[in-house]
JSON list of C-alpha atoms in Angstrom, two decimals:
[
{"chain": "A", "resi": 1, "resn": "GLN", "atom": "CA", "xyz": [-15.52, 17.40, -2.78]},
{"chain": "A", "resi": 2, "resn": "VAL", "atom": "CA", "xyz": [-13.33, 14.37, -2.57]},
{"chain": "A", "resi": 3, "resn": "GLN", "atom": "CA", "xyz": [-11.84, 12.04, -4.71]},
{"chain": "A", "resi": 4, "resn": "LEU", "atom": "CA", "xyz": [-9.50, 9.07, -3.46]},
{"chain": "A", "resi": 5, "resn": "VAL", "atom": "CA", "xyz": [-7.69, 6.59, -5.49]},
{"chain": "A", "resi": 6, "resn": "GLU", "atom": "CA", "xyz": [-6.88, 3.30, -4.20]},
{"chain": "A", "resi": 7, "resn": "SER", "atom": "CA", "xyz": [-3.56, 1.56, -5.18]},
{"chain": "A", "resi": 8, "resn": "GLY", "atom": "CA", "xyz": [-1.31, -1.28, -4.10]},
{"chain": "A", "resi": 9, "resn": "GLY", "atom": "CA", "xyz": [-4.13, -4.33, -4.45]},
{"chain": "A", "resi": 10, "resn": "GLY", "atom": "CA", "xyz": [-2.74, -7.58, -6.39]},
{"chain": "A", "resi": 11, "resn": "LEU", "atom": "CA", "xyz": [-1.95, -11.57, -6.00]},
{"chain": "A", "resi": 12, "resn": "VAL", "atom": "CA", "xyz": [-0.58, -12.64, -3.09]},
{"chain": "A", "resi": 13, "resn": "GLN", "atom": "CA", "xyz": [0.06, -16.07, -1.14]},
{"chain": "A", "resi": 14, "resn": "ALA", "atom": "CA", "xyz": [-1.55, -17.30, 1.97]},
{"chain": "A", "resi": 15, "resn": "GLY", "atom": "CA", "xyz": [0.51, -15.68, 4.68]},
{"chain": "A", "resi": 16, "resn": "GLY", "atom": "CA", "xyz": [1.79, -12.56, 2.76]},
{"chain": "A", "resi": 17, "resn": "SER", "atom": "CA", "xyz": [1.80, -9.11, 2.84]},
{"chain": "A", "resi": 18, "resn": "LEU", "atom": "CA", "xyz": [0.21, -6.09, 1.14]},
{"chain": "A", "resi": 19, "resn": "ARG", "atom": "CA", "xyz": [0.20, -2.58, 1.38]},
{"chain": "A", "resi": 20, "resn": "LEU", "atom": "CA", "xyz": [-2.58, -0.78, 0.17]},
{"chain": "A", "resi": 21, "resn": "SER", "atom": "CA", "xyz": [-2.78, 3.33, -0.39]},
{"chain": "A", "resi": 22, "resn": "CYS", "atom": "CA", "xyz": [-5.59, 5.84, -0.87]},
{"chain": "A", "resi": 23, "resn": "ALA", "atom": "CA", "xyz": [-4.36, 9.18, -2.32]},
{"chain": "A", "resi": 24, "resn": "ALA", "atom": "CA", "xyz": [-6.65, 12.06, -1.34]},
{"chain": "A", "resi": 25, "resn": "SER", "atom": "CA", "xyz": [-7.52, 15.14, -3.54]},
{"chain": "A", "resi": 26, "resn": "ALA", "atom": "CA", "xyz": [-8.95, 17.74, -1.34]},
{"chain": "A", "resi": 27, "resn": "ARG", "atom": "CA", "xyz": [-6.56, 20.10, 0.39]},
{"chain": "A", "resi": 28, "resn": "THR", "atom": "CA", "xyz": [-8.59, 19.87, 3.35]},
{"chain": "A", "resi": 29, "resn": "PHE", "atom": "CA", "xyz": [-7.17, 16.26, 3.41]},
{"chain": "A", "resi": 30, "resn": "SER", "atom": "CA", "xyz": [-6.56, 16.67, 7.18]},
{"chain": "A", "resi": 31, "resn": "SER", "atom": "CA", "xyz": [-9.86, 17.41, 8.31]},
{"chain": "A", "resi": 32, "resn": "TYR", "atom": "CA", "xyz": [-11.17, 14.21, 7.23]},
{"chain": "A", "resi": 33, "resn": "ALA", "atom": "CA", "xyz": [-11.11, 10.73, 9.14]},
{"chain": "A", "resi": 34, "resn": "MET", "atom": "CA", "xyz": [-10.37, 7.57, 6.77]},
{"chain": "A", "resi": 35, "resn": "GLY", "atom": "CA", "xyz": [-11.77, 4.47, 6.67]},
{"chain": "A", "resi": 36, "resn": "TRP", "atom": "CA", "xyz": [-11.04, 0.85, 4.76]},
{"chain": "A", "resi": 37, "resn": "PHE", "atom": "CA", "xyz": [-13.87, -1.10, 3.91]},
{"chain": "A", "resi": 38, "resn": "ARG", "atom": "CA", "xyz": [-13.68, -4.35, 1.99]},
{"chain": "A", "resi": 39, "resn": "GLN", "atom": "CA", "xyz": [-16.21, -6.41, -0.50]},
{"chain": "A", "resi": 40, "resn": "ALA", "atom": "CA", "xyz": [-15.95, -10.23, -1.68]},
{"chain": "A", "resi": 41, "resn": "PRO", "atom": "CA", "xyz": [-18.30, -11.21, -3.98]},
{"chain": "A", "resi": 42, "resn": "GLY", "atom": "CA", "xyz": [-21.90, -11.60, -2.95]},
{"chain": "A", "resi": 43, "resn": "LYS", "atom": "CA", "xyz": [-21.42, -10.43, 0.26]},
{"chain": "A", "resi": 44, "resn": "GLU", "atom": "CA", "xyz": [-21.86, -7.21, 2.48]},
{"chain": "A", "resi": 45, "resn": "ARG", "atom": "CA", "xyz": [-19.26, -4.62, 2.41]},
{"chain": "A", "resi": 46, "resn": "ASP", "atom": "CA", "xyz": [-17.32, -4.89, 5.58]},
{"chain": "A", "resi": 47, "resn": "PHE", "atom": "CA", "xyz": [-15.34, -2.38, 7.71]},
{"chain": "A", "resi": 48, "resn": "VAL", "atom": "CA", "xyz": [-11.75, -2.94, 7.92]},
{"chain": "A", "resi": 49, "resn": "ALA", "atom": "CA", "xyz": [-10.21, 0.20, 9.88]},
{"chain": "A", "resi": 50, "resn": "HIS", "atom": "CA", "xyz": [-10.62, 3.48, 10.54]},
{"chain": "A", "resi": 51, "resn": "ILE", "atom": "CA", "xyz": [-8.26, 6.11, 11.73]},
{"chain": "A", "resi": 52, "resn": "SER", "atom": "CA", "xyz": [-8.81, 9.92, 13.09]},
{"chain": "A", "resi": 53, "resn": "TRP", "atom": "CA", "xyz": [-8.09, 12.81, 11.28]},
{"chain": "A", "resi": 54, "resn": "ASN", "atom": "CA", "xyz": [-4.70, 13.33, 13.04]},
{"chain": "A", "resi": 55, "resn": "GLY", "atom": "CA", "xyz": [-3.94, 9.55, 13.40]},
{"chain": "A", "resi": 56, "resn": "GLY", "atom": "CA", "xyz": [-4.11, 9.80, 16.71]},
{"chain": "A", "resi": 57, "resn": "MET", "atom": "CA", "xyz": [-6.85, 7.06, 16.98]},
{"chain": "A", "resi": 58, "resn": "THR", "atom": "CA", "xyz": [-7.48, 3.99, 15.18]},
{"chain": "A", "resi": 59, "resn": "TYR", "atom": "CA", "xyz": [-10.01, 1.57, 15.16]},
{"chain": "A", "resi": 60, "resn": "TYR", "atom": "CA", "xyz": [-10.24, -2.49, 13.79]},
{"chain": "A", "resi": 61, "resn": "ALA", "atom": "CA", "xyz": [-12.70, -5.01, 12.76]},
{"chain": "A", "resi": 62, "resn": "ASP", "atom": "CA", "xyz": [-11.61, -7.89, 15.44]},
{"chain": "A", "resi": 63, "resn": "SER", "atom": "CA", "xyz": [-10.94, -10.30, 12.67]},
{"chain": "A", "resi": 64, "resn": "VAL", "atom": "CA", "xyz": [-7.74, -8.20, 11.65]},
{"chain": "A", "resi": 65, "resn": "LYS", "atom": "CA", "xyz": [-6.36, -6.99, 14.78]},
{"chain": "A", "resi": 66, "resn": "GLY", "atom": "CA", "xyz": [-3.15, -7.22, 15.17]},
{"chain": "A", "resi": 67, "resn": "ARG", "atom": "CA", "xyz": [-2.28, -8.46, 11.01]},
{"chain": "A", "resi": 68, "resn": "PHE", "atom": "CA", "xyz": [-3.55, -5.24, 9.61]},
{"chain": "A", "resi": 69, "resn": "THR", "atom": "CA", "xyz": [-2.25, -1.48, 10.60]},
{"chain": "A", "resi": 70, "resn": "ILE", "atom": "CA", "xyz": [-4.07, 1.72, 9.48]},
{"chain": "A", "resi": 71, "resn": "SER", "atom": "CA", "xyz": [-2.00, 5.06, 8.95]},
{"chain": "A", "resi": 72, "resn": "ARG", "atom": "CA", "xyz": [-2.01, 8.16, 7.26]},
{"chain": "A", "resi": 73, "resn": "ASP", "atom": "CA", "xyz": [0.61, 10.92, 5.79]},
{"chain": "A", "resi": 74, "resn": "ASN", "atom": "CA", "xyz": [-1.40, 14.20, 5.92]},
{"chain": "A", "resi": 75, "resn": "ALA", "atom": "CA", "xyz": [1.65, 16.27, 3.73]},
{"chain": "A", "resi": 76, "resn": "LYS", "atom": "CA", "xyz": [1.10, 13.49, 1.18]},
{"chain": "A", "resi": 77, "resn": "ASN", "atom": "CA", "xyz": [-2.55, 13.21, 1.65]},
{"chain": "A", "resi": 78, "resn": "THR", "atom": "CA", "xyz": [-2.52, 9.76, 1.55]},
{"chain": "A", "resi": 79, "resn": "VAL", "atom": "CA", "xyz": [-4.02, 6.77, 3.95]},
{"chain": "A", "resi": 80, "resn": "TYR", "atom": "CA", "xyz": [-2.28, 3.51, 4.11]},
{"chain": "A", "resi": 81, "resn": "LEU", "atom": "CA", "xyz": [-3.03, -0.19, 5.10]},
{"chain": "A", "resi": 82, "resn": "GLN", "atom": "CA", "xyz": [-0.77, -2.50, 5.77]},
{"chain": "A", "resi": 83, "resn": "MET", "atom": "CA", "xyz": [-1.86, -6.12, 5.61]},
{"chain": "A", "resi": 84, "resn": "ASN", "atom": "CA", "xyz": [0.27, -9.05, 6.84]},
{"chain": "A", "resi": 85, "resn": "SER", "atom": "CA", "xyz": [-0.64, -12.64, 7.38]},
{"chain": "A", "resi": 86, "resn": "LEU", "atom": "CA", "xyz": [-3.31, -12.18, 4.78]},
{"chain": "A", "resi": 87, "resn": "LYS", "atom": "CA", "xyz": [-5.81, -15.33, 4.75]},
{"chain": "A", "resi": 88, "resn": "PRO", "atom": "CA", "xyz": [-7.68, -16.39, 1.20]},
{"chain": "A", "resi": 89, "resn": "GLU", "atom": "CA", "xyz": [-11.05, -15.69, 2.93]},
{"chain": "A", "resi": 90, "resn": "GLU", "atom": "CA", "xyz": [-9.48, -11.92, 2.87]},
{"chain": "A", "resi": 91, "resn": "THR", "atom": "CA", "xyz": [-10.00, -11.88, -1.07]},
{"chain": "A", "resi": 92, "resn": "ALA", "atom": "CA", "xyz": [-11.88, -9.10, -1.74]},
{"chain": "A", "resi": 93, "resn": "VAL", "atom": "CA", "xyz": [-12.50, -5.47, -3.44]},
{"chain": "A", "resi": 94, "resn": "TYR", "atom": "CA", "xyz": [-10.31, -2.94, -0.70]},
{"chain": "A", "resi": 95, "resn": "TYR", "atom": "CA", "xyz": [-11.96, 0.81, -0.55]},
{"chain": "A", "resi": 96, "resn": "CYS", "atom": "CA", "xyz": [-11.43, 4.04, 0.99]},
{"chain": "A", "resi": 97, "resn": "ALA", "atom": "CA", "xyz": [-13.70, 6.18, 2.36]},
{"chain": "A", "resi": 98, "resn": "ALA", "atom": "CA", "xyz": [-13.38, 9.87, 3.83]},
{"chain": "A", "resi": 99, "resn": "THR", "atom": "CA", "xyz": [-15.80, 11.34, 6.54]},
{"chain": "A", "resi": 100, "resn": "GLN", "atom": "CA", "xyz": [-16.05, 14.31, 8.56]},
{"chain": "A", "resi": 101, "resn": "ARG", "atom": "CA", "xyz": [-19.00, 12.75, 10.72]},
{"chain": "A", "resi": 102, "resn": "SER", "atom": "CA", "xyz": [-17.78, 11.56, 14.15]},
{"chain": "A", "resi": 103, "resn": "ARG", "atom": "CA", "xyz": [-19.03, 8.10, 13.98]},
{"chain": "A", "resi": 104, "resn": "TYR", "atom": "CA", "xyz": [-17.14, 5.30, 12.40]},
{"chain": "A", "resi": 105, "resn": "GLY", "atom": "CA", "xyz": [-17.11, 1.59, 11.19]},
{"chain": "A", "resi": 106, "resn": "GLN", "atom": "CA", "xyz": [-20.61, 1.79, 9.27]},
{"chain": "A", "resi": 107, "resn": "SER", "atom": "CA", "xyz": [-20.33, 2.44, 5.46]},
{"chain": "A", "resi": 108, "resn": "VAL", "atom": "CA", "xyz": [-23.08, 4.81, 5.94]},
{"chain": "A", "resi": 109, "resn": "GLU", "atom": "CA", "xyz": [-21.69, 7.17, 7.94]},
{"chain": "A", "resi": 110, "resn": "TYR", "atom": "CA", "xyz": [-18.83, 7.67, 5.16]},
{"chain": "A", "resi": 111, "resn": "GLU", "atom": "CA", "xyz": [-18.95, 10.42, 3.06]},
{"chain": "A", "resi": 112, "resn": "TYR", "atom": "CA", "xyz": [-16.89, 10.07, -0.14]},
{"chain": "A", "resi": 113, "resn": "TRP", "atom": "CA", "xyz": [-15.22, 6.63, -1.78]},
{"chain": "A", "resi": 114, "resn": "GLY", "atom": "CA", "xyz": [-12.71, 5.48, -4.07]},
{"chain": "A", "resi": 115, "resn": "GLN", "atom": "CA", "xyz": [-13.35, 2.99, -6.78]},
{"chain": "A", "resi": 116, "resn": "GLY", "atom": "CA", "xyz": [-11.43, 0.22, -4.84]},
{"chain": "A", "resi": 117, "resn": "THR", "atom": "CA", "xyz": [-8.58, -1.91, -5.33]},
{"chain": "A", "resi": 118, "resn": "GLN", "atom": "CA", "xyz": [-8.70, -6.17, -5.98]},
{"chain": "A", "resi": 119, "resn": "VAL", "atom": "CA", "xyz": [-6.91, -7.76, -3.54]},
{"chain": "A", "resi": 120, "resn": "THR", "atom": "CA", "xyz": [-6.68, -11.82, -4.00]},
{"chain": "A", "resi": 121, "resn": "VAL", "atom": "CA", "xyz": [-4.80, -14.56, -1.37]},
{"chain": "A", "resi": 122, "resn": "SER", "atom": "CA", "xyz": [-4.39, -17.95, -3.08]},
{"chain": "A", "resi": 123, "resn": "PRO", "atom": "CA", "xyz": [-4.31, -20.61, -0.86]}
]
């Protein structure tokens, strides 16, 4: 079992930045690849970013490339999402997720989920 707790969400103006954190309970955290997703009201949960177990590989949704950065610190059992140049349309609940599967990008590939943290971007 892996328990995930997100933090760092909040209200920010368009063009601003936020850094989300996701703390994991698992002692085997380093064996999990991690992802970030987001879900706006009335919309599907969308993939944002993914990082491999050792941080060697990262993948991003096209909409966030060049603005968002995913990283991890296995010594702290934590994954991060640095978000820059935020846009109002990126207002959503942001979730982190963990997987030991080889695929990424689709929510069904992730086995464990956090409760989410609200990010609100004002115009």
